[in-house]
Tab-separated table of C-alpha atoms and ligand atoms in Angstrom:
chain	number	residue	atom	x	y	z
A	10	UNK	CA	73.952	105.457	68.169
A	11	UNK	CA	76.457	103.006	66.751
A	12	UNK	CA	75.641	100.339	64.196
A	13	UNK	CA	72.220	99.765	62.745
A	14	UNK	CA	70.808	97.547	60.032
A	15	UNK	CA	68.857	99.229	57.272
A	16	UNK	CA	65.944	97.002	56.253
A	17	UNK	CA	62.993	97.294	53.866
A	18	UNK	CA	61.616	100.613	52.597
A	19	UNK	CA	58.440	101.438	54.505
A	20	UNK	CA	57.421	104.695	52.859
A	21	UNK	CA	58.373	106.846	49.899
A	22	UNK	CA	57.315	110.483	49.853
A	23	UNK	CA	58.054	113.349	47.473
A	24	UNK	CA	61.401	114.259	49.046
A	25	UNK	CA	62.382	111.343	51.292
A	26	UNK	CA	62.311	107.579	51.698
A	27	UNK	CA	61.902	105.812	55.048
A	28	UNK	CA	63.454	102.456	55.837
A	29	UNK	CA	62.923	100.136	58.778
A	30	UNK	CA	65.836	99.085	60.989
A	31	UNK	CA	66.201	96.135	63.379
A	32	UNK	CA	64.865	98.437	66.080
A	33	UNK	CA	61.086	98.902	65.581
A	34	UNK	CA	61.297	102.390	67.116
A	35	UNK	CA	64.014	103.679	64.765
A	36	UNK	CA	63.877	104.458	61.043
A	37	UNK	CA	66.373	105.579	58.424
A	38	UNK	CA	65.362	108.766	56.573
A	39	UNK	CA	66.956	109.062	53.133
A	40	UNK	CA	66.786	112.396	51.310
A	41	UNK	CA	66.030	112.323	47.565
A	42	UNK	CA	67.182	114.627	44.779
A	43	UNK	CA	63.620	115.446	43.690
A	44	UNK	CA	61.918	118.824	43.746
A	45	UNK	CA	58.143	119.169	43.731
A	46	UNK	CA	55.948	122.244	44.039
A	47	UNK	CA	52.330	123.279	43.559
A	48	UNK	CA	51.013	120.072	45.092
A	49	UNK	CA	53.223	117.883	42.918
A	50	UNK	CA	52.348	119.552	39.592
A	51	UNK	CA	55.850	120.895	39.040
A	52	UNK	CA	58.691	118.386	39.363
A	53	UNK	CA	62.420	118.161	38.728
A	54	UNK	CA	65.432	116.109	39.736
A	55	UNK	CA	68.575	117.953	40.798
A	56	UNK	CA	71.616	115.943	41.676
A	57	UNK	CA	73.007	117.032	45.052
A	58	UNK	CA	69.744	118.400	46.460
A	59	UNK	CA	69.139	115.446	48.785
A	60	UNK	CA	72.630	115.784	50.226
A	61	UNK	CA	72.221	119.511	50.894
A	62	UNK	CA	68.815	119.141	52.546
A	63	UNK	CA	70.096	116.282	54.692
A	64	UNK	CA	73.112	118.322	55.806
A	65	UNK	CA	71.099	121.498	56.425
A	66	UNK	CA	68.220	119.729	58.166
A	67	UNK	CA	70.605	117.750	60.405
A	68	UNK	CA	72.482	120.916	61.337
A	69	UNK	CA	69.243	122.742	62.210
A	70	UNK	CA	67.898	119.792	64.208
A	71	UNK	CA	71.216	119.612	66.076
A	72	UNK	CA	70.858	123.289	66.965
A	73	UNK	CA	67.259	122.821	68.180
A	74	UNK	CA	68.216	119.726	70.196
A	75	UNK	CA	70.674	121.819	72.216
A	76	UNK	CA	67.770	124.036	73.288
A	77	UNK	CA	65.635	121.102	74.362
A	78	UNK	CA	63.180	120.957	71.448
A	79	UNK	CA	61.774	117.385	71.400
A	80	UNK	CA	62.812	115.867	68.060
A	81	UNK	CA	62.374	112.668	66.057
A	82	UNK	CA	65.900	113.302	64.699
A	83	UNK	CA	68.600	111.160	66.328
A	84	UNK	CA	71.687	111.752	64.185
A	85	UNK	CA	72.965	112.145	60.657
A	86	UNK	CA	74.364	108.869	59.302
A	87	UNK	CA	76.040	110.018	56.100
A	88	UNK	CA	75.530	112.499	53.255
A	89	UNK	CA	72.014	111.294	52.417
A	90	UNK	CA	70.661	109.649	55.549
A	91	UNK	CA	69.541	110.349	59.102
A	92	UNK	CA	68.394	108.092	61.898
A	93	UNK	CA	65.108	109.146	63.456
A	94	UNK	CA	62.617	107.857	65.975
A	95	UNK	CA	59.593	106.253	64.370
A	96	UNK	CA	56.539	108.456	64.829
A	97	UNK	CA	52.939	108.602	63.721
A	98	UNK	CA	52.621	111.961	61.971
A	99	UNK	CA	49.685	114.248	62.884
A	100	UNK	CA	47.833	115.041	59.629
A	101	UNK	CA	48.629	118.727	60.060
A	102	UNK	CA	51.138	121.033	58.425
A	103	UNK	CA	51.946	123.833	60.837
A	104	UNK	CA	53.025	127.041	59.107
A	105	UNK	CA	54.519	129.963	60.976
A	106	UNK	CA	54.864	133.335	59.242
A	107	UNK	CA	56.960	136.330	60.288
A	108	UNK	CA	56.573	138.143	56.959
A	109	UNK	CA	53.755	137.932	54.411
A	110	UNK	CA	54.430	136.130	51.136
A	111	UNK	CA	53.238	133.079	49.215
A	112	UNK	CA	49.799	131.619	49.796
A	113	UNK	CA	48.667	134.161	52.408
A	114	UNK	CA	49.097	136.996	49.918
A	115	UNK	CA	47.082	135.099	47.293
A	116	UNK	CA	44.392	133.998	49.736
A	117	UNK	CA	43.825	137.230	51.655
A	118	UNK	CA	45.081	139.901	49.260
A	119	UNK	CA	47.339	141.356	51.969
A	120	UNK	CA	50.508	143.269	51.053
A	121	UNK	CA	53.565	141.227	50.000
A	122	UNK	CA	56.652	141.335	52.220
A	123	UNK	CA	54.993	142.972	55.236
A	124	UNK	CA	56.431	142.253	58.672
A	125	UNK	CA	53.673	140.867	60.902
A	126	UNK	CA	53.201	142.376	64.403
A	127	UNK	CA	53.708	138.889	65.870
A	128	UNK	CA	54.259	135.406	64.446
A	129	UNK	CA	51.188	133.955	62.736
A	130	UNK	CA	50.569	130.214	63.158
A	131	UNK	CA	48.347	128.418	60.635
A	132	UNK	CA	47.234	124.791	60.275
A	133	UNK	CA	46.744	122.934	57.008
A	134	UNK	CA	45.134	119.506	56.709
A	135	UNK	CA	47.711	117.134	55.215
A	136	UNK	CA	45.901	115.605	52.249
A	137	UNK	CA	47.463	115.729	48.784
A	138	UNK	CA	44.175	114.871	47.049
A	139	UNK	CA	42.568	117.936	48.657
A	140	UNK	CA	45.620	120.150	48.093
A	141	UNK	CA	46.358	120.565	51.835
A	142	UNK	CA	43.494	122.973	52.688
A	143	UNK	CA	43.889	125.531	55.475
A	144	UNK	CA	41.896	124.594	58.596
A	145	UNK	CA	41.228	125.999	62.050
A	146	UNK	CA	42.135	124.467	65.408
A	147	UNK	CA	38.476	123.571	65.799
A	148	UNK	CA	38.599	121.414	62.636
A	149	UNK	CA	41.582	119.556	64.095
A	150	UNK	CA	39.754	119.011	67.415
A	151	UNK	CA	36.367	118.075	65.977
A	152	UNK	CA	37.724	115.676	63.357
A	153	UNK	CA	40.102	114.121	65.887
A	154	UNK	CA	43.367	115.048	64.156
A	155	UNK	CA	44.830	116.284	67.463
A	156	UNK	CA	43.634	117.006	71.007
A	157	UNK	CA	43.476	120.396	72.666
A	158	UNK	CA	46.594	119.576	74.695
A	159	UNK	CA	48.468	118.444	71.586
A	160	UNK	CA	47.524	121.610	69.664
A	161	UNK	CA	48.725	123.717	72.581
A	162	UNK	CA	52.047	121.848	72.733
A	163	UNK	CA	52.459	122.015	68.937
A	164	UNK	CA	51.926	125.792	68.953
A	165	UNK	CA	54.326	126.315	71.855
A	166	UNK	CA	57.074	124.279	70.181
A	167	UNK	CA	56.483	126.044	66.833
A	168	UNK	CA	56.859	129.491	68.436
A	169	UNK	CA	59.999	128.381	70.269
A	170	UNK	CA	61.494	126.964	67.057
A	171	UNK	CA	60.766	130.314	65.410
A	172	UNK	CA	62.624	132.231	68.138
A	173	UNK	CA	65.612	129.876	67.953
A	174	UNK	CA	65.833	129.817	64.155
A	175	UNK	CA	65.149	133.537	63.657
A	176	UNK	CA	68.052	134.205	65.996
A	177	UNK	CA	70.338	131.593	64.407
A	178	UNK	CA	69.688	132.801	60.856
A	179	UNK	CA	69.813	136.523	61.622
A	180	UNK	CA	73.418	136.008	62.762
A	181	UNK	CA	74.080	134.470	59.330
A	182	UNK	CA	72.595	137.443	57.481
A	183	UNK	CA	69.355	135.644	56.684
A	184	UNK	CA	65.742	136.608	57.409
A	185	UNK	CA	63.509	133.687	58.397
A	186	UNK	CA	60.328	134.652	56.521
A	187	UNK	CA	58.150	131.585	57.154
A	188	UNK	CA	58.375	127.825	57.545
A	189	UNK	CA	56.354	124.625	57.810
A	190	UNK	CA	56.688	122.019	60.552
A	191	UNK	CA	55.256	118.548	61.042
A	192	UNK	CA	54.836	116.736	64.328
A	193	UNK	CA	54.405	113.110	65.334
A	194	UNK	CA	53.882	110.816	68.296
A	195	UNK	CA	56.507	108.215	69.187
A	196	UNK	CA	55.650	104.746	70.509
A	197	UNK	CA	56.232	105.921	74.077
A	198	UNK	CA	53.707	108.750	73.606
A	199	UNK	CA	56.234	111.592	73.252
A	200	UNK	CA	55.143	114.461	70.984
A	201	UNK	CA	58.093	115.177	68.678
A	202	UNK	CA	58.988	117.660	65.969
A	203	UNK	CA	59.433	115.510	62.850
A	204	UNK	CA	59.940	115.654	59.062
A	205	UNK	CA	62.648	118.136	57.933
A	206	UNK	CA	63.655	121.776	58.245
A	207	UNK	CA	65.397	122.892	55.067
A	208	UNK	CA	65.185	125.416	52.211
A	209	UNK	CA	62.333	123.199	50.919
A	210	UNK	CA	60.247	123.981	53.998
A	211	UNK	CA	61.421	127.481	54.985
A	212	UNK	CA	61.679	130.802	53.216
A	213	UNK	CA	65.084	132.411	53.676
A	214	UNK	CA	65.793	135.929	52.382
A	215	UNK	CA	69.292	137.385	52.357
A	216	UNK	CA	69.214	140.275	54.876
A	217	UNK	CA	71.138	142.736	52.722
A	218	UNK	CA	70.198	141.848	49.127
A	219	UNK	CA	66.763	140.273	49.649
A	220	UNK	CA	67.895	137.337	47.480
A	221	UNK	CA	65.700	134.264	47.799
A	222	UNK	CA	67.756	131.399	49.253
A	223	UNK	CA	65.071	128.689	49.233
A	224	UNK	CA	62.629	126.643	47.170
A	225	UNK	CA	60.989	129.803	45.775
A	226	UNK	CA	63.919	129.769	43.299
A	227	UNK	CA	62.462	126.502	41.961
A	228	UNK	CA	58.783	127.510	42.295
A	229	UNK	CA	59.342	130.783	40.410
A	230	UNK	CA	62.105	129.663	38.005
A	231	UNK	CA	64.618	132.137	39.459
A	232	UNK	CA	67.609	129.943	38.523
A	233	UNK	CA	70.627	128.842	40.573
A	234	UNK	CA	68.404	126.772	42.863
A	235	UNK	CA	71.104	124.518	44.275
A	236	UNK	CA	73.495	127.474	44.546
A	237	UNK	CA	71.072	128.983	47.066
A	238	UNK	CA	70.858	125.725	49.069
A	239	UNK	CA	74.663	125.521	48.978
A	240	UNK	CA	74.817	129.102	50.308
A	241	UNK	CA	72.557	128.237	53.256
A	242	UNK	CA	74.767	125.254	54.024
A	243	UNK	CA	77.918	127.386	53.712
A	244	UNK	CA	76.572	130.028	56.125
A	245	UNK	CA	75.571	127.335	58.629
A	246	UNK	CA	79.210	126.386	58.829
A	247	UNK	CA	79.124	123.908	56.010
A	248	UNK	CA	81.295	120.960	56.910
A	249	UNK	CA	80.056	117.499	56.034
A	250	UNK	CA	82.045	115.666	58.697
B	29	UDP	N1	55.484	124.864	52.885
B	29	UDP	C1	55.961	123.567	52.854
B	29	UDP	N2	55.175	122.578	52.330
B	29	UDP	C2	53.939	122.814	51.840
B	29	UDP	C3	53.441	124.133	51.867
B	29	UDP	C4	54.240	125.135	52.393
B	29	UDP	O1	57.079	123.304	53.311
B	29	UDP	O2	53.269	121.852	51.403
B	29	UDP	C5	56.301	125.936	53.456
B	29	UDP	C6	56.792	126.904	52.395
B	29	UDP	O3	58.072	126.517	51.922
B	29	UDP	C7	56.867	128.206	53.157
B	29	UDP	C8	55.745	128.085	54.195
B	29	UDP	O4	55.498	126.696	54.334
B	29	UDP	O5	58.106	128.305	53.829
B	29	UDP	C9	54.487	128.820	53.819
B	29	UDP	O6	54.111	128.422	52.532
B	29	UDP	P1	52.830	129.059	51.819
B	29	UDP	O7	51.609	128.740	52.623
B	29	UDP	O8	53.073	130.480	51.507
B	29	UDP	O9	52.637	128.179	50.527
B	29	UDP	P2	53.194	128.249	49.033
B	29	UDP	O10	53.354	129.674	48.654
B	29	UDP	O11	54.462	127.483	49.131
B	29	UDP	O12	52.128	127.537	48.297
């Protein structure tokens, strides 16, 4: 990619800041040290968290790129920043579950920790004020959040990402329990996997001990939160440069 000029901040979210560059199609994504859970009700700052999520997310995106997953990610710039293609994000959070835990157990009263017969894909409407309610594909179509073709592509990519990451993490002694993806459209119309893939957005369980190696350590006050993120980074090969 070479040199780029970081310009004004264009967006600040809970975990990342976006900056413009001289190229209108490229943004800088900067990872923050903040933790939030329960729709922003629980918050904390942990020094080093932004670095770990940037390293982990970049490594995972690099792995997916090799298998042809269309990504907004271009490259990691340094310990806190990535370059990415500018996209317009679909207002949908796409959750894929291999094992039951978290909100599905609360919502449906199903058993905790049960392996599902096949991956379950769910859509949530991205709206903090509404608490990101679960929706059906029909809601997305009828309210114009995505077209039928886009939903089909989004589901196909999500299932492929699951296969690739389940395989990657199982070799590292980690069970990929569930994860959340976001998608966007680039200026040229390409549908791209966007946002981040990190212990903030996935549930990782150690295959032998069952230890939680993800944001559930923060949500449930299990302690050693950054130690778990560090462990994910270490198992991924953990070298910053
Ligand atoms: N998730 C996320 N952002 C959200 C909600 C969920 O990244 O706003 C991830 C979460 O980390 C987990 C998966 O999506 O890997 C499923 O989360 P769940 O619906 O069980 O919600 P939670 O229990 O986190 O409320």
